[in-house]
Amino acid sequence: MSTNSYKRFRQTITEPGKGNALQVCVAVLLQTDTVEEIPNFIQAKVGYLQSVQEYLLPLKLTFLKVDLRDGSKFCIILLFVKD
């Protein structure tokens, strides 16, 4: 797969607790046609971690958040094929 085939999307919601950066990230990784095809996990009542896992389960994918030791806000998002 060529990296040229990835679509580019921009975060459009930046309000804390409502932002769609994770939604955009997943849309790019899954190569959807639009961001709107992916739910805004941050706004989910069950919490974003559970929401993203529930969304990915039928796709046989899983999400892993890696917290950094220094406590910084940066995190790494990895999608794995789930057996």
mmCIF file of C-alpha atoms in Angstrom:
data_model
loop_
_atom_site.group_PDB
_atom_site.id
_atom_site.type_symbol
_atom_site.label_atom_id
_atom_site.label_comp_id
_atom_site.label_asym_id
_atom_site.label_seq_id
_atom_site.Cartn_x
_atom_site.Cartn_y
_atom_site.Cartn_z
ATOM 1 C CA MET A 1 0.000 0.000 0.000
ATOM 2 C CA SER A 2 1.380 3.339 -1.017
ATOM 3 C CA THR A 3 1.360 6.178 1.479
ATOM 4 C CA ASN A 4 0.049 8.375 -1.346
ATOM 5 C CA SER A 5 -3.307 6.616 -1.113
ATOM 6 C CA TYR A 6 -4.098 7.989 2.355
ATOM 7 C CA LYS A 7 -6.683 10.721 2.492
ATOM 8 C CA ARG A 8 -5.991 13.827 4.518
ATOM 9 C CA PHE A 9 -8.501 15.038 7.058
ATOM 10 C CA ARG A 10 -8.318 17.864 9.575
ATOM 11 C CA GLN A 11 -9.581 18.057 13.110
ATOM 12 C CA THR A 12 -12.651 20.296 13.055
ATOM 13 C CA ILE A 13 -13.753 20.132 16.697
ATOM 14 C CA THR A 14 -11.157 21.405 19.167
ATOM 15 C CA GLU A 15 -13.276 22.040 22.253
ATOM 16 C CA PRO A 16 -11.893 20.069 25.247
ATOM 17 C CA GLY A 17 -13.972 16.971 25.947
ATOM 18 C CA LYS A 18 -15.583 17.108 22.506
ATOM 19 C CA GLY A 19 -12.671 17.214 20.062
ATOM 20 C CA ASN A 20 -12.445 14.885 17.108
ATOM 21 C CA ALA A 21 -8.686 14.298 16.758
ATOM 22 C CA LEU A 22 -9.106 10.579 17.558
ATOM 23 C CA GLN A 23 -11.996 10.332 15.088
ATOM 24 C CA VAL A 24 -9.799 11.892 12.378
ATOM 25 C CA CYS A 25 -6.876 9.617 13.230
ATOM 26 C CA VAL A 26 -8.987 6.468 12.956
ATOM 27 C CA ALA A 27 -10.557 7.732 9.699
ATOM 28 C CA VAL A 28 -7.102 8.155 8.182
ATOM 29 C CA LEU A 29 -5.867 4.772 9.418
ATOM 30 C CA LEU A 30 -8.979 2.987 8.147
ATOM 31 C CA GLN A 31 -8.887 5.017 4.923
ATOM 32 C CA THR A 32 -12.548 6.015 5.049
ATOM 33 C CA ASP A 33 -14.009 8.407 2.493
ATOM 34 C CA THR A 34 -15.128 10.885 5.152
ATOM 35 C CA VAL A 35 -14.443 11.569 8.826
ATOM 36 C CA GLU A 36 -18.174 11.334 9.500
ATOM 37 C CA GLU A 37 -18.075 7.588 8.805
ATOM 38 C CA ILE A 38 -16.246 7.234 12.125
ATOM 39 C CA PRO A 39 -17.940 8.113 15.441
ATOM 40 C CA ASN A 40 -16.524 10.859 17.632
ATOM 41 C CA PHE A 41 -15.259 8.532 20.372
ATOM 42 C CA ILE A 42 -14.479 11.385 22.762
ATOM 43 C CA GLN A 43 -18.173 12.247 23.084
ATOM 44 C CA ALA A 44 -19.257 8.659 23.818
ATOM 45 C CA LYS A 45 -21.050 8.218 27.146
ATOM 46 C CA VAL A 46 -19.142 4.968 27.831
ATOM 47 C CA GLY A 47 -15.795 6.761 27.432
ATOM 48 C CA TYR A 48 -13.537 6.925 24.431
ATOM 49 C CA LEU A 49 -11.474 3.801 25.146
ATOM 50 C CA GLN A 50 -14.493 1.514 25.395
ATOM 51 C CA SER A 51 -16.175 3.251 22.465
ATOM 52 C CA VAL A 52 -13.229 2.837 20.106
ATOM 53 C CA GLN A 53 -12.804 -0.825 21.122
ATOM 54 C CA GLU A 54 -16.487 -1.529 20.479
ATOM 55 C CA TYR A 55 -16.266 0.161 17.076
ATOM 56 C CA LEU A 56 -13.162 -1.790 16.032
ATOM 57 C CA LEU A 57 -14.294 -5.217 17.286
ATOM 58 C CA PRO A 58 -16.432 -6.117 14.219
ATOM 59 C CA LEU A 59 -13.472 -5.075 12.043
ATOM 60 C CA LYS A 60 -11.281 -7.548 13.963
ATOM 61 C CA LEU A 61 -9.058 -4.690 15.098
ATOM 62 C CA THR A 62 -8.141 -3.493 18.552
ATOM 63 C CA PHE A 63 -6.789 -0.233 19.985
ATOM 64 C CA LEU A 64 -3.887 0.145 22.374
ATOM 65 C CA LYS A 65 -3.085 3.395 24.129
ATOM 66 C CA VAL A 66 0.464 3.697 25.400
ATOM 67 C CA ASP A 67 0.919 6.198 28.229
ATOM 68 C CA LEU A 68 4.355 7.758 28.382
ATOM 69 C CA ARG A 69 6.361 7.589 31.596
ATOM 70 C CA ASP A 70 6.847 11.324 31.860
ATOM 71 C CA GLY A 71 3.079 11.840 32.053
ATOM 72 C CA SER A 72 2.991 14.012 28.962
ATOM 73 C CA LYS A 73 -0.231 14.365 27.003
ATOM 74 C CA PHE A 74 1.254 12.685 23.935
ATOM 75 C CA CYS A 75 0.104 9.153 23.251
ATOM 76 C CA ILE A 76 0.751 6.600 20.563
ATOM 77 C CA ILE A 77 -2.223 5.025 18.819
ATOM 78 C CA LEU A 78 -1.735 1.540 17.481
ATOM 79 C CA LEU A 79 -4.288 -0.595 15.675
ATOM 80 C CA PHE A 80 -3.734 -4.342 15.769
ATOM 81 C CA VAL A 81 -5.455 -7.146 13.958
ATOM 82 C CA LYS A 82 -7.240 -9.140 16.615
ATOM 83 C CA ASP A 83 -7.351 -12.925 16.245
#
